[in-house]
PDB file of C-alpha atoms and ligand atoms in Angstrom:
ATOM      1  CA  UNK R   1     -25.175 112.641  93.737  1.00 74.00           C
ATOM      2  CA  UNK R   2     -24.301 115.856  95.607  1.00 88.00           C
ATOM      3  CA  UNK R   3     -21.486 117.691  93.777  1.00 96.00           C
ATOM      4  CA  UNK R   4     -18.817 119.326  95.946  1.00 98.00           C
ATOM      5  CA  UNK R   5     -16.619 122.140  94.671  1.00 98.00           C
ATOM      6  CA  UNK R   6     -13.675 123.275  96.817  1.00 98.00           C
ATOM      7  CA  UNK R   7     -12.213 126.726  96.223  1.00 98.00           C
ATOM      8  CA  UNK R   8      -9.105 127.693  98.155  1.00 98.00           C
ATOM      9  CA  UNK R   9      -6.679 130.577  98.037  1.00 97.00           C
ATOM     10  CA  UNK R  10      -5.329 133.595  99.916  1.00 96.00           C
ATOM     11  CA  UNK R  11      -7.313 136.718 100.811  1.00 92.00           C
ATOM     12  CA  UNK R  12      -8.850 138.748  97.970  1.00 92.00           C
ATOM     13  CA  UNK R  13      -7.791 136.313  95.246  1.00 95.00           C
ATOM     14  CA  UNK R  14     -11.403 136.164  94.019  1.00 95.00           C
ATOM     15  CA  UNK R  15     -12.682 133.074  95.866  1.00 96.00           C
ATOM     16  CA  UNK R  16     -15.942 134.617  97.045  1.00 95.00           C
ATOM     17  CA  UNK R  17     -16.958 136.044  93.683  1.00 96.00           C
ATOM     18  CA  UNK R  18     -16.109 132.817  91.885  1.00 98.00           C
ATOM     19  CA  UNK R  19     -17.930 130.681  94.462  1.00 98.00           C
ATOM     20  CA  UNK R  20     -21.050 132.856  94.147  1.00 98.00           C
ATOM     21  CA  UNK R  21     -21.076 132.622  90.360  1.00 98.00           C
ATOM     22  CA  UNK R  22     -20.476 128.873  90.285  1.00 98.00           C
ATOM     23  CA  UNK R  23     -23.226 128.412  92.877  1.00 98.00           C
ATOM     24  CA  UNK R  24     -25.652 130.359  90.677  1.00 97.00           C
ATOM     25  CA  UNK R  25     -24.702 128.529  87.482  1.00 97.00           C
ATOM     26  CA  UNK R  26     -24.827 125.006  88.897  1.00 96.00           C
ATOM     27  CA  UNK R  27     -27.550 125.433  91.575  1.00 97.00           C
ATOM     28  CA  UNK R  28     -25.206 124.845  94.498  1.00 98.00           C
ATOM     29  CA  UNK R  29     -25.439 125.917  98.136  1.00 98.00           C
ATOM     30  CA  UNK R  30     -22.488 128.173  99.041  1.00 98.00           C
ATOM     31  CA  UNK R  31     -20.487 128.353 102.254  1.00 97.00           C
ATOM     32  CA  UNK R  32     -17.867 131.066 102.845  1.00 97.00           C
ATOM     33  CA  UNK R  33     -15.826 129.216 105.477  1.00 98.00           C
ATOM     34  CA  UNK R  34     -13.742 132.331 106.241  1.00 97.00           C
ATOM     35  CA  UNK R  35     -16.841 133.766 107.890  1.00 97.00           C
ATOM     36  CA  UNK R  36     -16.777 130.969 110.484  1.00 98.00           C
ATOM     37  CA  UNK R  37     -13.241 131.908 111.541  1.00 98.00           C
ATOM     38  CA  UNK R  38     -14.068 135.614 111.356  1.00 97.00           C
ATOM     39  CA  UNK R  39     -17.099 135.086 113.609  1.00 98.00           C
ATOM     40  CA  UNK R  40     -14.974 133.255 116.181  1.00 98.00           C
ATOM     41  CA  UNK R  41     -12.135 135.812 116.059  1.00 98.00           C
ATOM     42  CA  UNK R  42     -14.499 138.763 116.180  1.00 97.00           C
ATOM     43  CA  UNK R  43     -16.421 137.387 119.144  1.00 97.00           C
ATOM     44  CA  UNK R  44     -13.203 136.837 121.095  1.00 98.00           C
ATOM     45  CA  UNK R  45     -11.878 140.370 120.469  1.00 97.00           C
ATOM     46  CA  UNK R  46     -15.283 141.992 121.072  1.00 96.00           C
ATOM     47  CA  UNK R  47     -15.182 140.545 124.583  1.00 94.00           C
ATOM     48  CA  UNK R  48     -11.688 141.964 125.046  1.00 97.00           C
ATOM     49  CA  UNK R  49     -10.168 138.476 124.771  1.00 97.00           C
ATOM     50  CA  UNK R  50      -6.918 137.322 123.173  1.00 97.00           C
ATOM     51  CA  UNK R  51      -7.492 135.525 119.835  1.00 97.00           C
ATOM     52  CA  UNK R  52      -4.279 133.569 120.403  1.00 97.00           C
ATOM     53  CA  UNK R  53      -5.553 132.076 123.658  1.00 97.00           C
ATOM     54  CA  UNK R  54      -6.598 128.504 122.701  1.00 97.00           C
ATOM     55  CA  UNK R  55      -8.988 128.002 125.614  1.00 97.00           C
ATOM     56  CA  UNK R  56     -11.162 131.010 124.877  1.00 97.00           C
ATOM     57  CA  UNK R  57     -11.027 130.615 121.085  1.00 98.00           C
ATOM     58  CA  UNK R  58     -11.945 126.918 121.223  1.00 98.00           C
ATOM     59  CA  UNK R  59     -14.874 127.521 123.564  1.00 97.00           C
ATOM     60  CA  UNK R  60     -16.121 130.284 121.254  1.00 97.00           C
ATOM     61  CA  UNK R  61     -15.790 128.036 118.189  1.00 97.00           C
ATOM     62  CA  UNK R  62     -17.699 125.219 119.881  1.00 97.00           C
ATOM     63  CA  UNK R  63     -20.540 127.589 120.794  1.00 96.00           C
ATOM     64  CA  UNK R  64     -20.712 129.296 117.389  1.00 95.00           C
ATOM     65  CA  UNK R  65     -24.206 129.837 116.054  1.00 93.00           C
ATOM     66  CA  UNK R  66     -24.381 129.956 112.207  1.00 88.00           C
ATOM     67  CA  UNK R  67     -26.922 132.797 112.559  1.00 89.00           C
ATOM     68  CA  UNK R  68     -24.012 135.002 113.679  1.00 89.00           C
ATOM     69  CA  UNK R  69     -22.413 134.906 110.211  1.00 94.00           C
ATOM     70  CA  UNK R  70     -24.330 137.846 108.755  1.00 92.00           C
ATOM     71  CA  UNK R  71     -22.798 140.567 110.961  1.00 93.00           C
ATOM     72  CA  UNK R  72     -21.301 143.295 108.705  1.00 90.00           C
ATOM     73  CA  UNK R  73     -18.495 143.814 111.264  1.00 92.00           C
ATOM     74  CA  UNK R  74     -17.091 140.425 110.200  1.00 95.00           C
ATOM     75  CA  UNK R  75     -15.949 142.109 106.948  1.00 89.00           C
ATOM     76  CA  UNK R  76     -13.463 144.420 108.681  1.00 88.00           C
ATOM     77  CA  UNK R  77      -9.703 143.895 108.677  1.00 85.00           C
ATOM     78  CA  UNK R  78      -9.754 143.662 112.478  1.00 92.00           C
ATOM     79  CA  UNK R  79     -12.031 140.619 112.177  1.00 95.00           C
ATOM     80  CA  UNK R  80      -9.792 139.168 109.439  1.00 92.00           C
ATOM     81  CA  UNK R  81      -6.674 139.479 111.602  1.00 93.00           C
ATOM     82  CA  UNK R  82      -8.435 137.930 114.591  1.00 97.00           C
ATOM     83  CA  UNK R  83      -9.720 135.134 112.294  1.00 97.00           C
ATOM     84  CA  UNK R  84      -6.221 134.419 111.118  1.00 95.00           C
ATOM     85  CA  UNK R  85      -5.049 134.082 114.735  1.00 96.00           C
ATOM     86  CA  UNK R  86      -7.850 131.816 115.998  1.00 97.00           C
ATOM     87  CA  UNK R  87      -7.645 129.708 112.824  1.00 97.00           C
ATOM     88  CA  UNK R  88      -4.085 128.622 113.673  1.00 96.00           C
ATOM     89  CA  UNK R  89      -5.399 126.872 116.812  1.00 97.00           C
ATOM     90  CA  UNK R  90      -6.036 123.159 116.068  1.00 97.00           C
ATOM     91  CA  UNK R  91      -8.971 122.938 118.530  1.00 97.00           C
ATOM     92  CA  UNK R  92     -10.743 125.792 116.739  1.00 98.00           C
ATOM     93  CA  UNK R  93     -10.324 124.092 113.362  1.00 97.00           C
ATOM     94  CA  UNK R  94     -11.572 120.798 114.805  1.00 97.00           C
ATOM     95  CA  UNK R  95     -14.643 122.497 116.297  1.00 97.00           C
ATOM     96  CA  UNK R  96     -15.614 123.958 112.901  1.00 98.00           C
ATOM     97  CA  UNK R  97     -14.900 120.855 110.817  1.00 98.00           C
ATOM     98  CA  UNK R  98     -18.178 118.964 111.299  1.00 94.00           C
ATOM     99  CA  UNK R  99     -20.282 121.973 110.362  1.00 96.00           C
ATOM    100  CA  UNK R 100     -18.358 122.395 107.092  1.00 98.00           C
ATOM    101  CA  UNK R 101     -18.426 118.694 106.199  1.00 98.00           C
ATOM    102  CA  UNK R 102     -22.100 118.444 107.017  1.00 97.00           C
ATOM    103  CA  UNK R 103     -22.826 121.435 104.775  1.00 97.00           C
ATOM    104  CA  UNK R 104     -20.971 119.745 101.910  1.00 98.00           C
ATOM    105  CA  UNK R 105     -22.664 116.380 102.409  1.00 97.00           C
ATOM    106  CA  UNK R 106     -26.175 117.772 103.042  1.00 97.00           C
ATOM    107  CA  UNK R 107     -26.366 121.177 101.357  1.00 97.00           C
ATOM    108  CA  UNK R 108     -29.348 123.302 102.395  1.00 96.00           C
ATOM    109  CA  UNK R 109     -31.989 124.192  99.780  1.00 97.00           C
ATOM    110  CA  UNK R 110     -31.425 127.201  97.510  1.00 96.00           C
ATOM    111  CA  UNK R 111     -32.998 130.590  98.319  1.00 93.00           C
ATOM    112  CA  UNK R 112     -36.036 129.760  96.157  1.00 95.00           C
ATOM    113  CA  UNK R 113     -36.588 126.552  98.127  1.00 95.00           C
ATOM    114  CA  UNK R 114     -35.485 124.128  95.409  1.00 96.00           C
ATOM    115  CA  UNK R 115     -33.004 121.404  96.381  1.00 97.00           C
ATOM    116  CA  UNK R 116     -29.327 122.206  95.739  1.00 97.00           C
ATOM    117  CA  UNK R 117     -27.353 120.054  93.305  1.00 96.00           C
ATOM    118  CA  UNK R 118     -24.435 120.164  95.707  1.00 97.00           C
ATOM    119  CA  UNK R 119     -22.240 122.643  97.531  1.00 98.00           C
ATOM    120  CA  UNK R 120     -19.399 125.039  96.877  1.00 98.00           C
ATOM    121  CA  UNK R 121     -17.164 125.871  99.841  1.00 98.00           C
ATOM    122  CA  UNK R 122     -14.417 128.470  99.764  1.00 98.00           C
ATOM    123  CA  UNK R 123     -11.572 128.840 102.234  1.00 97.00           C
ATOM    124  CA  UNK R 124      -7.960 127.840 102.778  1.00 96.00           C
ATOM    125  CA  UNK R 125      -8.045 124.069 103.358  1.00 97.00           C
ATOM    126  CA  UNK R 126     -11.243 122.837 101.704  1.00 98.00           C
ATOM    127  CA  UNK R 127      -9.539 120.739  99.019  1.00 97.00           C
ATOM    128  CA  UNK R 128      -6.827 119.468 101.349  1.00 97.00           C
ATOM    129  CA  UNK R 129      -8.618 118.826 104.670  1.00 97.00           C
ATOM    130  CA  UNK R 130     -12.336 119.621 104.819  1.00 98.00           C
ATOM    131  CA  UNK R 131     -13.398 117.919 101.573  1.00 98.00           C
ATOM    132  CA  UNK R 132     -10.417 116.008 100.190  1.00 97.00           C
ATOM    133  CA  UNK R 133     -12.873 113.987  98.043  1.00 97.00           C
ATOM    134  CA  UNK R 134     -14.362 117.114  96.390  1.00 98.00           C
ATOM    135  CA  UNK R 135     -15.317 116.542  92.742  1.00 97.00           C
ATOM    136  CA  UNK R 136     -13.659 119.802  91.679  1.00 97.00           C
ATOM    137  CA  UNK R 137     -10.846 121.696  93.390  1.00 98.00           C
ATOM    138  CA  UNK R 138      -9.762 125.162  92.342  1.00 98.00           C
ATOM    139  CA  UNK R 139      -6.864 127.037  93.916  1.00 98.00           C
ATOM    140  CA  UNK R 140      -7.210 130.703  93.087  1.00 98.00           C
ATOM    141  CA  UNK R 141      -4.352 133.151  93.542  1.00 97.00           C
ATOM    142  CA  UNK R 142      -3.118 136.588  92.445  1.00 97.00           C
ATOM    143  CA  UNK R 143      -0.058 138.752  93.115  1.00 97.00           C
ATOM    144  CA  UNK R 144      -0.060 140.289  96.595  1.00 97.00           C
ATOM    145  CA  UNK R 145      -0.266 143.915  95.371  1.00 97.00           C
ATOM    146  CA  UNK R 146      -3.195 143.068  93.099  1.00 97.00           C
ATOM    147  CA  UNK R 147      -5.033 141.424  95.995  1.00 97.00           C
ATOM    148  CA  UNK R 148      -4.283 144.295  98.365  1.00 97.00           C
ATOM    149  CA  UNK R 149      -5.664 146.790  95.834  1.00 96.00           C
ATOM    150  CA  UNK R 150      -8.855 144.736  95.460  1.00 94.00           C
ATOM    151  CA  UNK R 151      -9.242 144.471  99.217  1.00 92.00           C
ATOM    152  CA  UNK R 152      -8.644 148.226  99.634  1.00 94.00           C
ATOM    153  CA  UNK R 153     -11.351 149.035  97.064  1.00 94.00           C
ATOM    154  CA  UNK R 154     -13.766 146.578  98.666  1.00 90.00           C
ATOM    155  CA  UNK R 155     -13.269 148.134 102.112  1.00 88.00           C
ATOM    156  CA  UNK R 156     -13.863 151.622 100.672  1.00 92.00           C
ATOM    157  CA  UNK R 157     -16.937 150.393  98.810  1.00 92.00           C
ATOM    158  CA  UNK R 158     -18.353 148.994 102.036  1.00 88.00           C
ATOM    159  CA  UNK R 159     -17.766 152.342 103.733  1.00 90.00           C
ATOM    160  CA  UNK R 160     -14.885 151.204 105.987  1.00 85.00           C
ATOM    161  CA  UNK R 161     -11.906 153.513 106.544  1.00 88.00           C
ATOM    162  CA  UNK R 162      -8.795 152.090 104.847  1.00 91.00           C
ATOM    163  CA  UNK R 163      -5.190 153.039 104.068  1.00 94.00           C
ATOM    164  CA  UNK R 164      -3.643 151.088 101.180  1.00 97.00           C
ATOM    165  CA  UNK R 165      -0.203 150.625 102.801  1.00 97.00           C
ATOM    166  CA  UNK R 166      -1.852 149.241 105.917  1.00 95.00           C
ATOM    167  CA  UNK R 167      -4.081 146.891 103.911  1.00 94.00           C
ATOM    168  CA  UNK R 168      -1.008 145.568 102.063  1.00 96.00           C
ATOM    169  CA  UNK R 169       0.928 145.087 105.288  1.00 96.00           C
ATOM    170  CA  UNK R 170      -2.008 143.312 106.987  1.00 92.00           C
ATOM    171  CA  UNK R 171      -2.452 141.075 103.978  1.00 93.00           C
ATOM    172  CA  UNK R 172       1.210 140.049 103.911  1.00 95.00           C
ATOM    173  CA  UNK R 173       1.097 139.336 107.634  1.00 94.00           C
ATOM    174  CA  UNK R 174      -2.102 137.269 107.269  1.00 92.00           C
ATOM    175  CA  UNK R 175      -0.757 135.348 104.229  1.00 93.00           C
ATOM    176  CA  UNK R 176       2.400 134.461 106.158  1.00 94.00           C
ATOM    177  CA  UNK R 177       0.414 133.275 109.173  1.00 93.00           C
ATOM    178  CA  UNK R 178      -2.099 131.287 107.078  1.00 93.00           C
ATOM    179  CA  UNK R 179       0.618 129.583 105.006  1.00 94.00           C
ATOM    180  CA  UNK R 180       3.069 129.046 107.855  1.00 95.00           C
ATOM    181  CA  UNK R 181       0.816 127.518 110.521  1.00 96.00           C
ATOM    182  CA  UNK R 182       1.078 123.794 111.169  1.00 95.00           C
ATOM    183  CA  UNK R 183      -2.703 123.177 111.454  1.00 95.00           C
ATOM    184  CA  UNK R 184      -4.153 122.908 107.933  1.00 94.00           C
ATOM    185  CA  UNK R 185      -2.056 125.653 106.298  1.00 95.00           C
ATOM    186  CA  UNK R 186      -3.183 127.465 103.176  1.00 94.00           C
ATOM    187  CA  UNK R 187      -2.124 125.114 100.369  1.00 94.00           C
ATOM    188  CA  UNK R 188      -3.229 123.897  96.958  1.00 96.00           C
ATOM    189  CA  UNK R 189      -4.330 120.253  96.800  1.00 97.00           C
ATOM    190  CA  UNK R 190      -2.230 118.183  94.392  1.00 97.00           C
ATOM    191  CA  UNK R 191      -5.249 117.705  92.124  1.00 95.00           C
ATOM    192  CA  UNK R 192      -6.410 121.351  92.182  1.00 97.00           C
ATOM    193  CA  UNK R 193      -6.735 123.514  89.086  1.00 96.00           C
ATOM    194  CA  UNK R 194      -4.498 126.543  89.721  1.00 97.00           C
ATOM    195  CA  UNK R 195      -6.073 129.804  88.626  1.00 97.00           C
ATOM    196  CA  UNK R 196      -3.984 133.006  88.737  1.00 97.00           C
ATOM    197  CA  UNK R 197      -6.343 135.983  88.559  1.00 96.00           C
ATOM    198  CA  UNK R 198      -3.679 138.747  88.621  1.00 97.00           C
ATOM    199  CA  UNK R 199      -4.528 139.706  85.051  1.00 96.00           C
ATOM    200  CA  UNK R 200      -8.089 138.386  84.927  1.00 96.00           C
ATOM    201  CA  UNK R 201     -11.347 140.119  85.753  1.00 94.00           C
ATOM    202  CA  UNK R 202     -14.211 138.255  87.453  1.00 95.00           C
ATOM    203  CA  UNK R 203     -15.808 137.251  84.108  1.00 97.00           C
ATOM    204  CA  UNK R 204     -12.548 135.827  82.780  1.00 97.00           C
ATOM    205  CA  UNK R 205     -11.834 133.912  85.996  1.00 97.00           C
ATOM    206  CA  UNK R 206     -15.365 132.502  85.934  1.00 98.00           C
ATOM    207  CA  UNK R 207     -14.987 131.430  82.282  1.00 98.00           C
ATOM    208  CA  UNK R 208     -11.746 129.579  83.101  1.00 97.00           C
ATOM    209  CA  UNK R 209     -13.370 127.826  86.065  1.00 97.00           C
ATOM    210  CA  UNK R 210     -16.374 126.782  83.956  1.00 97.00           C
ATOM    211  CA  UNK R 211     -13.988 125.446  81.307  1.00 96.00           C
ATOM    212  CA  UNK R 212     -12.252 123.378  83.993  1.00 95.00           C
ATOM    213  CA  UNK R 213     -15.611 122.180  85.355  1.00 93.00           C
ATOM    214  CA  UNK R 214     -16.643 120.988  81.896  1.00 94.00           C
ATOM    215  CA  UNK R 215     -13.639 118.641  81.765  1.00 93.00           C
ATOM    216  CA  UNK R 216     -15.103 116.797  84.780  1.00 91.00           C
ATOM    217  CA  UNK R 217     -18.428 115.825  83.071  1.00 86.00           C
ATOM    218  CA  UNK R 218     -20.406 116.286  86.281  1.00 88.00           C
ATOM    219  CA  UNK R 219     -23.599 117.888  84.952  1.00 81.00           C
TER     220      UNK R 219
HETATM  221  O1  C5P C   1     -11.415 134.052 103.561  1.00 75.69           O
HETATM  222  P1  C5P C   1     -11.316 135.085 104.666  1.00 75.69           P
HETATM  223  O2  C5P C   1     -10.370 136.178 104.339  1.00 75.69           O
HETATM  224  O3  C5P C   1     -12.639 135.577 105.091  1.00 75.69           O
HETATM  225  O4  C5P C   1     -10.723 134.272 105.907  1.00 75.69           O
HETATM  226  C1  C5P C   1     -10.357 134.915 107.107  1.00 75.69           C
HETATM  227  C2  C5P C   1      -9.289 134.077 107.793  1.00 75.69           C
HETATM  228  O5  C5P C   1      -9.883 132.845 108.225  1.00 75.69           O
HETATM  229  C3  C5P C   1      -8.127 133.658 106.915  1.00 75.69           C
HETATM  230  O6  C5P C   1      -7.091 134.620 106.896  1.00 75.69           O
HETATM  231  C4  C5P C   1      -7.687 132.356 107.540  1.00 75.69           C
HETATM  232  O7  C5P C   1      -6.794 132.592 108.603  1.00 75.69           O
HETATM  233  C5  C5P C   1      -8.947 131.782 108.131  1.00 75.69           C
HETATM  234  N1  C5P C   1      -9.503 130.687 107.332  1.00 75.69           N
HETATM  235  C6  C5P C   1      -8.967 129.437 107.495  1.00 75.69           C
HETATM  236  N2  C5P C   1      -9.500 128.371 106.845  1.00 75.69           N
HETATM  237  C7  C5P C   1     -10.537 128.517 106.029  1.00 75.69           C
HETATM  238  C8  C5P C   1     -11.093 129.806 105.816  1.00 75.69           C
HETATM  239  C9  C5P C   1     -10.532 130.887 106.467  1.00 75.69           C
HETATM  240  O8  C5P C   1      -7.996 129.263 108.240  1.00 75.69           O
HETATM  241  N3  C5P C   1     -11.065 127.446 105.421  1.00 75.69           N
END
């Protein structure tokens, strides 16, 4: 049986770090689904296009090559804002759905070539829309200021120029757009474990997630 773990939550809540650690512990393939939307948004703006134009964004999403997901420029706030705009377009979400579901159902082998035990996907709508049958669903959140501070530090660490007030403002704008859109908004599934990481470091958040996993008797 291929185990599927869905991790959802707003920006900089700790999804990526948690997904990576769970993938390592349980031998799972990992997919950061935000990168798919970032790649689409970034491609549209790099060509001088409008990320809110459905025609262009949908065509870009349909032509997306997974090899494009490693571009460091996808980590910038400009790419995040463009991602948040293209991701509100239903045709873009539909174009990316099969790739995500296929990854969950047929996870690629691990880096060392051994077969994966399953997949962990992180995003905004994995537990609600992409993999509603996931064996484990975790909704990870933290106070906005805490998330903005984390994001600010991450941008600095990666060598990108950043101003905290701007990062906070962008994050609030993106949260509002992601939660308010009608196509697959950011939301916790009814059966998700809610994990608030405002006062938790990565080790503590991981320990809580592992504790929750152990209640499911999957391994
Ligand atoms: O997770 P990340 O910050 O990289 O996501 C960038 C943007 O992509 C989000 O703000 C959101 O608009 C969109 N996204 C989404 N659904 C997902 C993952 C990301 O709409 N499953």
